[in-house]
Short mmCIF file of C-alpha atoms in Angstrom, two decimals:
data_model
loop_
_atom_site.label_atom_id
_atom_site.label_comp_id
_atom_site.label_asym_id
_atom_site.label_seq_id
_atom_site.Cartn_x
_atom_site.Cartn_y
_atom_site.Cartn_z
CA MET W 6 -13.80 30.63 33.05
CA LYS W 7 -12.61 27.87 30.75
CA ASN W 8 -14.68 29.30 27.87
CA LYS W 9 -13.03 32.70 28.39
CA GLU W 10 -9.59 31.09 28.32
CA LYS W 11 -10.42 29.26 25.10
CA ALA W 12 -11.73 32.46 23.50
CA SER W 13 -8.59 34.32 24.58
CA LYS W 14 -6.38 31.61 23.10
CA LYS W 15 -8.29 31.73 19.80
CA ASN W 16 -7.81 35.50 19.64
CA LYS W 17 -4.09 35.10 20.23
CA VAL W 18 -3.91 32.53 17.44
CA LYS W 19 -5.51 35.06 15.09
CA LYS W 20 -3.14 37.88 16.08
CA LEU W 21 0.23 36.24 16.65
CA GLN W 22 2.84 35.77 13.96
CA GLY W 23 6.35 34.39 13.76
CA GLU W 24 7.63 31.57 15.93
CA GLU W 25 5.33 32.32 18.86
CA GLY W 26 2.23 32.41 16.66
CA PHE W 27 3.34 29.29 14.79
CA ASN W 28 3.69 27.29 18.00
CA LEU W 29 0.44 28.59 19.46
CA PHE W 30 -1.48 27.79 16.29
CA TYR W 31 -0.29 24.18 16.02
CA GLU W 32 -0.54 23.61 19.76
CA SER W 33 -4.22 24.56 19.42
CA LEU W 34 -4.55 21.79 16.81
CA TYR W 35 -2.40 19.03 18.32
CA GLY W 36 -2.34 19.84 22.03
CA GLU W 37 0.39 18.05 23.99
CA ARG W 38 1.37 16.09 20.89
CA TRP W 39 2.76 19.26 19.28
CA ASN W 40 5.98 19.15 21.36
CA LYS W 41 6.56 15.54 20.29
CA LEU W 42 6.01 16.48 16.65
CA LYS W 43 8.51 19.33 16.90
CA GLU W 44 11.10 17.00 18.39
CA ALA W 45 10.51 14.52 15.56
CA PHE W 46 11.00 17.26 12.95
CA PHE W 47 14.55 17.82 14.14
CA GLN W 48 15.41 14.15 13.97
CA GLU W 49 16.67 12.44 10.84
CA ASN W 50 14.01 12.03 8.16
CA ASN W 51 13.06 8.45 7.30
CA SER W 52 14.37 8.56 3.73
CA VAL W 53 14.87 5.59 1.43
CA GLU W 54 16.93 5.15 -1.75
CA TYR W 55 15.18 4.57 -5.07
CA LYS W 56 17.73 2.93 -7.39
CA HIS W 57 16.68 1.27 -10.62
CA PRO W 58 19.40 -1.18 -11.69
CA ALA W 59 19.25 0.06 -15.30
CA ALA W 60 19.29 3.78 -14.44
CA GLU W 61 22.13 6.22 -13.98
CA LYS W 62 21.36 7.74 -10.57
CA SER W 63 19.61 7.16 -7.26
CA TYR W 64 16.88 9.28 -5.70
CA PHE W 65 16.14 9.66 -2.00
CA LEU W 66 12.61 10.24 -0.72
CA ASP W 67 10.53 9.89 2.42
CA SER W 68 9.01 6.43 2.94
CA ALA W 69 5.68 8.17 3.69
CA SER W 70 5.78 9.69 0.20
CA VAL W 71 6.34 6.22 -1.23
CA LEU W 72 3.22 4.96 0.53
CA ALA W 73 1.07 7.88 -0.66
CA ALA W 74 2.11 7.29 -4.29
CA MET W 75 1.52 3.54 -3.95
CA CYS W 76 -2.06 4.20 -2.79
CA LEU W 77 -2.97 5.34 -6.31
CA PRO W 78 -4.20 1.98 -7.67
CA LEU W 79 -2.58 1.17 -11.03
CA ASN W 80 -3.46 -1.85 -13.13
CA PRO W 81 -0.40 -3.29 -14.94
CA GLN W 82 -2.70 -5.03 -17.42
CA ASP W 83 -4.51 -1.86 -18.54
CA ASP W 84 -3.66 0.93 -20.97
CA GLU W 85 -3.96 3.75 -18.43
CA LYS W 86 -3.40 7.47 -18.84
CA ILE W 87 -1.78 8.63 -15.61
CA LEU W 88 -1.19 12.22 -14.48
CA ASP W 89 1.13 13.48 -11.75
CA LEU W 90 -0.24 17.04 -11.65
CA CYS W 91 2.33 18.72 -9.36
CA ALA W 92 5.22 16.36 -9.90
CA ALA W 93 8.46 18.18 -8.99
CA PRO W 94 10.93 17.31 -7.66
CA GLY W 95 9.99 13.84 -8.93
CA GLY W 96 10.06 11.25 -6.17
CA LYS W 97 6.42 10.24 -6.44
CA THR W 98 6.72 10.26 -10.25
CA LEU W 99 9.38 7.55 -9.94
CA ILE W 100 7.08 5.42 -7.77
CA LEU W 101 4.23 5.74 -10.29
CA ALA W 102 6.58 4.95 -13.18
CA ALA W 103 7.82 1.79 -11.49
CA ARG W 104 4.26 0.55 -11.00
CA MET W 105 2.52 1.45 -14.27
CA GLY W 106 1.75 -1.15 -16.91
CA GLU W 107 3.78 -1.57 -20.07
CA LYS W 108 0.97 -0.06 -22.17
CA SER W 109 0.32 2.87 -19.84
CA THR W 110 1.61 6.44 -20.17
CA LEU W 111 2.46 8.96 -17.49
CA CYS W 112 2.37 12.76 -17.72
CA ALA W 113 4.52 14.43 -15.06
CA ASN W 114 3.56 18.10 -14.85
CA GLU W 115 5.09 21.08 -13.05
CA ARG W 116 4.11 24.73 -13.51
CA SER W 117 7.49 26.24 -12.57
CA PRO W 118 10.02 26.12 -15.47
CA GLU W 119 12.93 25.74 -13.03
CA ARG W 120 11.28 22.92 -11.09
CA LYS W 121 10.15 21.33 -14.36
CA HIS W 122 13.80 21.21 -15.47
CA ARG W 123 14.77 19.50 -12.21
CA LEU W 124 11.90 17.05 -12.70
CA SER W 125 13.10 16.28 -16.24
CA VAL W 126 16.59 15.49 -14.97
CA VAL W 127 15.21 13.11 -12.33
CA VAL W 128 13.08 11.29 -14.91
CA GLU W 129 15.96 11.04 -17.36
CA THR W 130 18.61 9.88 -14.90
CA CYS W 131 16.66 7.74 -12.44
CA LEU W 132 14.62 5.65 -14.89
CA PRO W 133 15.67 3.28 -17.70
CA SER W 134 14.91 4.32 -21.28
CA GLU W 135 12.13 1.76 -21.78
CA ILE W 136 10.12 3.44 -18.99
CA ASN W 137 11.35 6.97 -19.68
CA GLU W 138 9.99 6.92 -23.23
CA ARG W 139 6.42 6.53 -21.91
CA ILE W 140 6.69 9.60 -19.69
CA THR W 141 5.93 13.13 -20.81
CA VAL W 142 7.21 16.00 -18.69
CA SER W 143 5.09 19.12 -19.12
CA CYS W 144 5.11 22.68 -17.79
CA SER W 145 1.55 23.85 -17.18
CA ASP W 146 -0.59 25.46 -14.49
CA GLY W 147 -2.55 22.50 -13.13
CA SER W 148 -5.28 24.74 -11.74
CA THR W 149 -6.31 25.87 -15.24
CA TRP W 150 -5.69 22.62 -17.13
CA CYS W 151 -9.37 21.74 -16.79
CA THR W 152 -10.27 24.72 -19.01
CA ARG W 153 -8.57 22.93 -21.92
CA GLN W 154 -9.45 19.28 -21.22
CA GLN W 155 -11.87 17.36 -19.04
CA GLU W 156 -12.26 13.74 -17.94
CA CYS W 157 -9.22 12.54 -19.89
CA PHE W 158 -7.02 10.77 -17.29
CA ASP W 159 -7.67 7.38 -15.68
CA LYS W 160 -5.49 7.94 -12.61
CA ILE W 161 -4.27 11.20 -11.07
CA LEU W 162 -1.87 12.00 -8.25
CA LEU W 163 -2.12 15.53 -6.86
CA ASP W 164 0.63 16.20 -4.34
CA ALA W 165 -0.45 19.78 -3.70
CA PRO W 166 1.72 22.72 -2.58
CA CYS W 167 1.17 23.19 1.15
CA SER W 168 2.33 24.86 4.36
CA SER W 169 5.09 22.24 4.77
CA GLU W 170 5.53 22.88 8.48
CA ARG W 171 8.54 20.57 8.71
CA HIS W 172 10.48 22.93 6.43
CA VAL W 173 9.13 26.09 8.11
CA ILE W 174 10.26 25.04 11.57
CA ALA W 175 13.74 24.15 10.27
CA ASP W 176 14.36 27.55 8.66
CA PRO W 177 14.47 30.66 10.94
CA LYS W 178 13.72 32.93 7.97
CA TYR W 179 10.41 31.22 7.22
CA LEU W 180 9.56 30.64 10.88
CA ASN W 181 10.04 34.29 11.86
CA THR W 182 7.87 35.51 8.98
CA TRP W 183 5.16 32.87 9.43
CA SER W 184 1.54 34.01 9.62
CA ASN W 185 -1.57 31.88 9.75
CA SER W 186 -3.04 34.10 7.04
CA ARG W 187 -0.71 32.14 4.74
CA ILE W 188 -2.97 29.11 5.22
CA LYS W 189 -5.86 30.93 3.54
CA THR W 190 -3.69 31.64 0.49
CA VAL W 191 -2.42 28.06 0.34
CA THR W 192 -5.90 26.53 0.62
CA MET W 193 -7.17 28.71 -2.23
CA GLU W 194 -4.37 27.34 -4.42
CA GLN W 195 -5.02 23.78 -3.27
CA TRP W 196 -8.72 24.01 -4.03
CA ALA W 197 -8.05 25.36 -7.52
CA LEU W 198 -5.76 22.38 -8.16
CA LEU W 199 -8.05 19.78 -6.59
CA SER W 200 -11.18 20.95 -8.40
CA SER W 201 -9.21 20.99 -11.68
CA ALA W 202 -7.83 17.48 -11.03
CA TYR W 203 -11.33 16.18 -10.32
CA ARG W 204 -12.57 17.61 -13.61
CA LEU W 205 -9.63 15.99 -15.42
CA LEU W 206 -10.43 12.56 -13.95
CA SER W 207 -12.42 10.13 -16.13
CA PRO W 208 -15.48 8.39 -14.66
CA GLY W 209 -14.30 5.20 -12.94
CA GLY W 210 -10.88 6.77 -12.37
CA VAL W 211 -9.09 7.35 -9.09
CA LEU W 212 -7.46 10.50 -7.70
CA VAL W 213 -5.06 10.60 -4.75
CA TYR W 214 -4.83 14.00 -3.07
CA SER W 215 -1.84 14.42 -0.78
CA THR W 216 0.10 17.09 1.12
CA CYS W 217 2.94 17.20 3.63
CA ALA W 218 0.92 19.62 5.78
CA LEU W 219 -0.24 19.27 9.37
CA CYS W 220 -3.04 21.80 9.05
CA PRO W 221 -6.50 20.14 8.73
CA GLN W 222 -7.79 22.93 6.48
CA GLU W 223 -5.27 21.80 3.86
CA ASN W 224 -6.10 18.12 4.25
CA ASP W 225 -9.56 16.94 5.27
CA GLY W 226 -10.79 20.50 4.68
CA MET W 227 -10.12 20.12 0.95
CA ILE W 228 -12.02 16.84 0.76
CA GLU W 229 -14.91 18.47 2.64
CA LYS W 230 -15.03 21.17 -0.06
CA LEU W 231 -14.95 18.49 -2.76
CA TYR W 232 -18.01 16.86 -1.18
CA LYS W 233 -19.90 20.16 -1.05
CA LYS W 234 -19.05 21.04 -4.65
CA PHE W 235 -19.35 17.72 -6.47
CA ASN W 236 -20.94 15.09 -4.26
CA LYS W 237 -23.92 16.53 -2.37
CA ASP W 238 -26.10 13.52 -3.18
CA GLY W 239 -23.30 10.99 -2.56
CA GLN W 240 -23.44 9.49 -6.06
CA TYR W 241 -20.57 11.14 -7.90
CA PHE W 242 -17.55 9.90 -5.95
CA GLU W 243 -16.56 7.67 -3.06
CA LEU W 244 -13.54 7.49 -0.81
CA LEU W 245 -11.41 4.34 -0.94
CA THR W 246 -9.26 2.74 1.73
CA PRO W 247 -5.65 1.64 1.18
CA GLU W 248 -5.49 -2.06 0.35
CA SER W 249 -2.72 -3.37 2.58
CA SER W 250 -2.39 -6.72 0.82
CA ASN W 251 -1.97 -5.05 -2.59
CA LEU W 252 0.60 -2.63 -1.16
CA GLU W 253 2.68 -5.48 0.24
CA ASN W 254 2.46 -7.38 -3.05
CA GLU W 255 3.68 -4.33 -4.98
CA LEU W 256 6.82 -3.87 -2.90
CA ASN W 257 8.69 -6.12 -5.34
CA ASN W 258 7.94 -3.64 -8.15
CA ILE W 259 9.60 -0.75 -6.33
CA PRO W 260 13.42 -0.62 -6.69
CA ILE W 261 13.99 0.38 -3.05
CA LYS W 262 16.06 -2.01 -0.95
CA ASP W 263 14.49 -3.26 2.28
CA LEU W 264 11.50 -0.94 1.94
CA ILE W 265 9.20 -0.98 4.97
CA LEU W 266 6.03 1.06 4.53
CA PRO W 267 5.06 3.23 7.51
CA LYS W 268 1.71 2.81 9.24
CA TYR W 269 -0.97 5.47 8.82
CA GLU W 270 -3.56 7.05 11.08
CA ASN W 271 -7.17 7.59 10.04
CA THR W 272 -8.56 11.11 9.70
CA GLN W 273 -12.14 12.09 8.89
CA TYR W 274 -11.74 11.60 5.14
CA GLY W 275 -8.22 10.29 4.62
CA TYR W 276 -5.02 9.10 6.24
CA GLN W 277 -2.00 10.72 7.86
CA ILE W 278 1.53 9.61 8.64
CA LEU W 279 3.17 11.66 11.40
CA PRO W 280 6.89 11.48 12.29
CA ASP W 281 6.53 11.31 16.08
CA VAL W 282 5.12 7.77 15.94
CA HIS W 283 6.43 6.52 12.60
CA LYS W 284 10.21 6.74 13.07
CA GLY W 285 10.55 10.12 11.38
CA ALA W 286 8.39 9.36 8.33
CA GLY W 287 6.15 12.16 7.12
CA PRO W 288 4.21 14.20 7.70
CA ILE W 289 2.05 13.05 4.81
CA TYR W 290 -1.72 13.28 4.38
CA PHE W 291 -3.56 11.49 1.58
CA ALA W 292 -7.12 10.73 0.53
CA ILE W 293 -8.17 8.28 -2.21
CA ILE W 294 -11.11 9.42 -4.35
CA LYS W 295 -12.90 7.25 -6.92
CA LYS W 296 -15.07 9.10 -9.44
CA ASN W 297 -18.25 7.16 -10.15
CA LYS W 298 -20.16 9.50 -12.47
CA SER W 299 -19.35 12.10 -15.10
CA ILE W 300 -19.86 15.75 -14.20
CA LEU W 301 -20.16 16.81 -17.84
#
């Protein structure tokens, strides 16, 4: 009887759309926790203020986003080429910029001209000129960048477009038109970006893949595909863990007053910060990938 009930529920998940289908789909993933997550979504987001003393304006971003960007290990002593592949609106770009070494350069990329313009304004107004001059803001499709260059960046942050359930549930227009078929479209885009980012990463370099999605297909599912495509024998890349001591030491480099980093939960391949247990922070998923061997 229980098997029949489970099969019936799965069929409903496939068929339902809109608010009812949305709730049924995520309840099937998170069980009783889903109601707590929904309540947390309607509470105030755990945002913090990034304010460089030598810059014109402030920028507000989720503390979970700060943590994800800080988990890309940067060496202030090295001459690193850093890429933020899907950078708009710019919050994580600011975190990378604050942490990079004086000899390093950062490319902040966005494929949408309108979002690229917004990104440019954030970089120009929220960073001092001595940092700003080492940042290039580009407008390119990250999923095809690897057809022009390969293995040319030392560190890459890919904050991929995703289902962004927190925004869906807050907007009746998006909630009423939701369909789980959208996840298939989103994951195709994410895989194109992730496989391109991996090809752009130099051997010995590190890539952080992140989303603000709750759906496992968009999170651990992408890392699973990366394993199947590039790491069948286990030699080409490895997954890293966040180094808590280094994160705490770097807090002084981030111009955010009284910054407290949220705790994260382990997933199969990465880490997740969920707002129901982290005072409204998130959701954020991230995985840290170190490339050990060239694929060329």
